[in-house]
Tab-separated table of C-alpha atoms in Angstrom:
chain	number	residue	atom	x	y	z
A	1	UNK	CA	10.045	9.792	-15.174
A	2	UNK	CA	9.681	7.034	-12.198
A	3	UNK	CA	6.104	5.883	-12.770
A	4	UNK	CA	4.186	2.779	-12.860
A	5	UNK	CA	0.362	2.870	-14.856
A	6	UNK	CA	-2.422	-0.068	-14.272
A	7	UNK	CA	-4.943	-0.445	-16.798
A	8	UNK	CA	-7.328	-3.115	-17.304
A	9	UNK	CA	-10.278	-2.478	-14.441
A	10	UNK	CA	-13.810	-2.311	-15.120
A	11	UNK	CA	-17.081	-3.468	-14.540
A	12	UNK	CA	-17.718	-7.557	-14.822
A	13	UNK	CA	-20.457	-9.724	-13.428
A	14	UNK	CA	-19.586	-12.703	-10.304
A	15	UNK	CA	-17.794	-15.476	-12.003
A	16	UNK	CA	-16.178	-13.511	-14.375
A	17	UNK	CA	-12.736	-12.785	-15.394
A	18	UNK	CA	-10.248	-9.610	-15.944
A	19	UNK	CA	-6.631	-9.405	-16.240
A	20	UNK	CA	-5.617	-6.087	-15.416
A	21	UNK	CA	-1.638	-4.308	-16.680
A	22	UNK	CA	0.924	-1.940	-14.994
A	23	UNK	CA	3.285	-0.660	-17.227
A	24	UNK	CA	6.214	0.514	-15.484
A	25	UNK	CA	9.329	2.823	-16.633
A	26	UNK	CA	12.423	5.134	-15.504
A	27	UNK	CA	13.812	2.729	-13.317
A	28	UNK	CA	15.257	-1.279	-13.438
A	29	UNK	CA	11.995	-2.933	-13.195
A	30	UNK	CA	13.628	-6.302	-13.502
A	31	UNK	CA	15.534	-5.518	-10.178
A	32	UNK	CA	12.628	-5.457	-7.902
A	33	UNK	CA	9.374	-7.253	-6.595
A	34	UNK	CA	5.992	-5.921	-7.746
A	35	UNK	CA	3.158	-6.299	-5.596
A	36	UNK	CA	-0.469	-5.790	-6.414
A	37	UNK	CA	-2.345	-4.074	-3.708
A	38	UNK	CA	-5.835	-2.785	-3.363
A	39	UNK	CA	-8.274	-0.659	-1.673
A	40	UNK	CA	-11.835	-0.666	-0.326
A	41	UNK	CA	-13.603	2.014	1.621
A	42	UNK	CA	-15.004	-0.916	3.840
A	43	UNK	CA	-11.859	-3.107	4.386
A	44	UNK	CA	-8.705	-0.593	3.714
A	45	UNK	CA	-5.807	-1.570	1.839
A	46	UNK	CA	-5.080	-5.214	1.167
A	47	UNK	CA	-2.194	-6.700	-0.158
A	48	UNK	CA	-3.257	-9.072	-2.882
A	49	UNK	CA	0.003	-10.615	-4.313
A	50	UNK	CA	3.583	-10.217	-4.995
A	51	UNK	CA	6.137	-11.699	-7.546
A	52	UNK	CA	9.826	-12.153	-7.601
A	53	UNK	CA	12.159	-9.806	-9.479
A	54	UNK	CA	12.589	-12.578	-11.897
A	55	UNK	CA	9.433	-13.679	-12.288
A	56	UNK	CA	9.847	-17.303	-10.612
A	57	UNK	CA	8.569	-16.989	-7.405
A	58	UNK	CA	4.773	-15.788	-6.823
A	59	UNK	CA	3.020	-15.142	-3.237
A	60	UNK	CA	-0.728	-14.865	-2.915
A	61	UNK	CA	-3.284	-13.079	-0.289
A	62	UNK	CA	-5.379	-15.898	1.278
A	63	UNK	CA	-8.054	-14.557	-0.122
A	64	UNK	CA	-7.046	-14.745	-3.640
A	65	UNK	CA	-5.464	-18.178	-3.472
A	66	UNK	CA	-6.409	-19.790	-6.869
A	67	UNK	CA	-8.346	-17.708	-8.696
A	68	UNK	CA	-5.783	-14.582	-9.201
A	69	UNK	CA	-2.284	-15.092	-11.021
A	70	UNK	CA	0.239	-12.511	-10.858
A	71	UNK	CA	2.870	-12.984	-13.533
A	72	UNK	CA	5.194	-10.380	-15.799
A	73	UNK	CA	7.258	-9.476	-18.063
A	74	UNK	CA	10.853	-7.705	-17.733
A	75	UNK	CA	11.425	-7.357	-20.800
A	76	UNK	CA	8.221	-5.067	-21.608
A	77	UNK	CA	8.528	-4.018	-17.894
A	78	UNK	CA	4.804	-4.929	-17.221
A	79	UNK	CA	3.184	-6.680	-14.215
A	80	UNK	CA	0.022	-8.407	-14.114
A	81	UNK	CA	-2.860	-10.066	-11.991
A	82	UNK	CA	-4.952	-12.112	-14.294
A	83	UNK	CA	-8.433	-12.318	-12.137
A	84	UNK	CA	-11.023	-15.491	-12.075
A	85	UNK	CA	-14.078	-16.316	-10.537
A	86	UNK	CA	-14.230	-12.613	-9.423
A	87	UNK	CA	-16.179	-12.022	-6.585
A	88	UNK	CA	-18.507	-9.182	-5.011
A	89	UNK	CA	-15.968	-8.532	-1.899
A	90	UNK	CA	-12.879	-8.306	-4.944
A	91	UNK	CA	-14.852	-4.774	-5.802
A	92	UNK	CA	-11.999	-2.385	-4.769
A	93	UNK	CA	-9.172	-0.268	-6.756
A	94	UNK	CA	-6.018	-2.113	-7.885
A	95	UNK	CA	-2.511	-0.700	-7.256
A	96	UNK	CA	0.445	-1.602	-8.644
A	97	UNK	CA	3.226	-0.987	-6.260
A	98	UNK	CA	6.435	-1.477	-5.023
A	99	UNK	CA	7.236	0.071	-1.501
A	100	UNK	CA	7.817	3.301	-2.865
A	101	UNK	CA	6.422	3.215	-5.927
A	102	UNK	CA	2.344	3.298	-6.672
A	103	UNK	CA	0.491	3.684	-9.838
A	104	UNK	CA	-3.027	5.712	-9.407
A	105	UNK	CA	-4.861	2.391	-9.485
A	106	UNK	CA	-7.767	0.654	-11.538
A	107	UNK	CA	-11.130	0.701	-10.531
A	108	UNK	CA	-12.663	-3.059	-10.938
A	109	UNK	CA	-16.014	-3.257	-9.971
A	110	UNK	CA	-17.751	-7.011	-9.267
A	111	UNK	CA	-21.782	-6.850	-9.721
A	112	UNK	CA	-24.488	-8.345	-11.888
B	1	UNK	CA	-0.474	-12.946	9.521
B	2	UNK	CA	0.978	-10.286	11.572
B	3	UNK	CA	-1.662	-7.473	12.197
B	4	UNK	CA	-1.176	-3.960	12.703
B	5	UNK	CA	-3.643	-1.897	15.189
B	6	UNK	CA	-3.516	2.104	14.348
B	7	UNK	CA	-4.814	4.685	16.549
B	8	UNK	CA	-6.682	6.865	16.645
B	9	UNK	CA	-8.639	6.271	13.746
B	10	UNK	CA	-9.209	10.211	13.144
B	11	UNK	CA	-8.126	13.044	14.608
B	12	UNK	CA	-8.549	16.989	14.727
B	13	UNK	CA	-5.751	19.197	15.527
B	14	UNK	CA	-4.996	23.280	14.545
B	15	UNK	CA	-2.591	24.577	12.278
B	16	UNK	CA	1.170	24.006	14.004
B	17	UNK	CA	0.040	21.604	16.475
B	18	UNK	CA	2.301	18.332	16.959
B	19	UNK	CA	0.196	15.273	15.972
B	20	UNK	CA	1.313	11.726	16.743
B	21	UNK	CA	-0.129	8.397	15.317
B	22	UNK	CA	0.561	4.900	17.003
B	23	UNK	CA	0.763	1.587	15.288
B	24	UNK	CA	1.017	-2.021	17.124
B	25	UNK	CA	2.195	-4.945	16.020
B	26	UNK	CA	1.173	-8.341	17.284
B	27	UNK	CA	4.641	-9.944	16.750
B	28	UNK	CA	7.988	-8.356	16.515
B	29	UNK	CA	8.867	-6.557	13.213
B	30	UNK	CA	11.873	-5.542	13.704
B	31	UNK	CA	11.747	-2.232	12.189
B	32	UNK	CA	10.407	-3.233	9.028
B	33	UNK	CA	7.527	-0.288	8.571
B	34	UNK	CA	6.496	2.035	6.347
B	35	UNK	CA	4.697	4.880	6.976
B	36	UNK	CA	2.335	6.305	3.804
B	37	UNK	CA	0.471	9.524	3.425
B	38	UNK	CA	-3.035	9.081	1.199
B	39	UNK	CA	-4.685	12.255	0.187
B	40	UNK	CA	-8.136	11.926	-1.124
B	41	UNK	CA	-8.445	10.332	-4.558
B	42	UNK	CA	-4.405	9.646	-4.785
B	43	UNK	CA	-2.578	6.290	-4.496
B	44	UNK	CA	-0.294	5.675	-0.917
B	45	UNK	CA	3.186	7.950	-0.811
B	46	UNK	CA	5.565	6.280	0.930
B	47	UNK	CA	6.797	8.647	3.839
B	48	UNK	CA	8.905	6.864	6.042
B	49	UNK	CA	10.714	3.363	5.320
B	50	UNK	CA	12.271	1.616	8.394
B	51	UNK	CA	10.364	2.826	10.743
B	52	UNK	CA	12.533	6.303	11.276
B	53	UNK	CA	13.835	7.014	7.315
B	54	UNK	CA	12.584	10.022	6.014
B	55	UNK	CA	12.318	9.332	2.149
B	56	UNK	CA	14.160	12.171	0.308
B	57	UNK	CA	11.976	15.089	-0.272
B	58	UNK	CA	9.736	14.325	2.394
B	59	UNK	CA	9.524	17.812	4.468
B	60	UNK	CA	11.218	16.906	8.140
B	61	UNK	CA	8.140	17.640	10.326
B	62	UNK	CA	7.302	14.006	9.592
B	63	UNK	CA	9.075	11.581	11.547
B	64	UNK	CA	9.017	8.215	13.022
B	65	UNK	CA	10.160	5.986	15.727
B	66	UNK	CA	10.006	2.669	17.252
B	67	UNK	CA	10.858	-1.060	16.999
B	68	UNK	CA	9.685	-4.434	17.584
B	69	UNK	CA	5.486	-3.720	18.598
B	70	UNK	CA	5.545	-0.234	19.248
B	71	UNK	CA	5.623	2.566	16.546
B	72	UNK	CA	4.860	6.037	16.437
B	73	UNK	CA	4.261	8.395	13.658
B	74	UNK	CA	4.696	12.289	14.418
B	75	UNK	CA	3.727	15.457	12.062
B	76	UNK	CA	5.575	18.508	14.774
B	77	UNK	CA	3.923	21.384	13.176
B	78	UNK	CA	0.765	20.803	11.920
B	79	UNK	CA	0.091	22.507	8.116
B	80	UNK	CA	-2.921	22.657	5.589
B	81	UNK	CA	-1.060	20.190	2.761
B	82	UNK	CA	-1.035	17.084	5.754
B	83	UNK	CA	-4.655	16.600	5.403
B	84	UNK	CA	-4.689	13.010	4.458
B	85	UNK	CA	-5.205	9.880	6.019
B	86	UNK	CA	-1.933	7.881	6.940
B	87	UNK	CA	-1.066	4.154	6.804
B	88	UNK	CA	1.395	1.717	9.024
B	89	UNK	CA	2.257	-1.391	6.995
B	90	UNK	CA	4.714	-3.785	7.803
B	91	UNK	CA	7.228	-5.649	5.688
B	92	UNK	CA	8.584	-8.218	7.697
B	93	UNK	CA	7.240	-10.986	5.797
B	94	UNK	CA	4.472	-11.649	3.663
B	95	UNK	CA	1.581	-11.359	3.540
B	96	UNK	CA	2.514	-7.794	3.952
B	97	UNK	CA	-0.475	-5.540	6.391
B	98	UNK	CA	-1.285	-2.557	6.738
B	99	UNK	CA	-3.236	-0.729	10.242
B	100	UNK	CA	-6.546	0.890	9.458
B	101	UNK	CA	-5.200	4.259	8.741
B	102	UNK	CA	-5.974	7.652	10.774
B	103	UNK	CA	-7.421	10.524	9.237
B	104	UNK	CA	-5.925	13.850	10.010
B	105	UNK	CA	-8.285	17.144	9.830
B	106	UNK	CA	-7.121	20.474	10.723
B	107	UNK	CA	-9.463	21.885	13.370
């Protein structure tokens, strides 16, 4: 089955860090670019990041810019976004997606 | 960043009624849009790709047109499984947008 599956969400306090997984599987994982996207009720969806097939090239949301770092691995056709100095306003659910492709999304939560 | 305006941001129609979404673009896309279909507590489905591709299996009372600014998004029969809230997002070039979405009740 075509599927992709984040884990890794949860609750942490401001400053803190998570590094959140999609395992992916039934199709050539290596052959296309992941993107992390995620939701708010307040703000919508918001594209976060994106990487390369290869893993070479990464691209960052503005609002992410040095504190998240998207990365994988082809060979255990997995994506991730480790997450730093989380913020409040990063409260939202993950996806990991490609265009036509989304997982059912972690919740991460950013409060003290 | 190229930003996408939706309208209307809900709407209310009956049971077979044709429904039509808009989405703007402040720059020229090209045809690079998606159209997705969110039903409450699921992830995006990607509907139409290109701004006109129906994705196979998608049932063909969904449909889409436009290039360049100007999109549209059309449902021509109204049924009880569309209640969702639907999504333009572009892919012309990073960072990739999406318009706010429109939420679609039956009435």
């Amino acid at each position: 089955e075509v599927q992709v599956f984040e884990s890794g969400g949860g609750l942490v306090q401001p400053g803190g860090s998570l590094k959140l997984s999609c395992a992916a599987s039934g199709f050539a994982f290596s052959s296309y670019v992941m993107n992390w996207v995620r939701q708010t009720p307040g703000k919508g969806l918001e594209w976060v990041s994106a990487i390369s097939a290869g893993g070479d090239i990464p691209y960052y949301a503005d609002s992410v810019k040095g504190r998240f770092t998207i990365s994988r691995d082809n060979a255990k056709t997995t994506l991730y976004l480790q997450m730093n100095s989380l913020r409040a306003d990063d409260t939202a659910i993950y996806y990991c997606a490609t265009s036509n492709l989304w997982g059912q999304g972690t919740l991460v939560a950013v409060s003290s | 960043d190229i930003q996408m305006t939706q309208s209307p941001s809900s709407l209310s129609a009956s049971v077979g009624e044709r429904v039509t979404i808009t989405c703007q673009a402040n720059q020229d896309i090209k045809k690079y849009l998606n159209w997705y279909q969110q039903k409450e507590g699921k992830a995006p489905k990607l509907l139409i790709y290109g701004a006109s591709n129906l994705r196979t299996g998608v049932p063909s009372r969904f449909s889409g047109s436009g290039s360049g600014t100007d999109f549209s998004f059309t449902i021509s029969s109204l049924q009880p499984d569309d209640i969702a809230t639907y999504y333009c997002q572009h892919y012309h070039n990073l960072p990739l947008t999406f318009g706010g979405g429109t939420k679609v009740e039956i009435k």
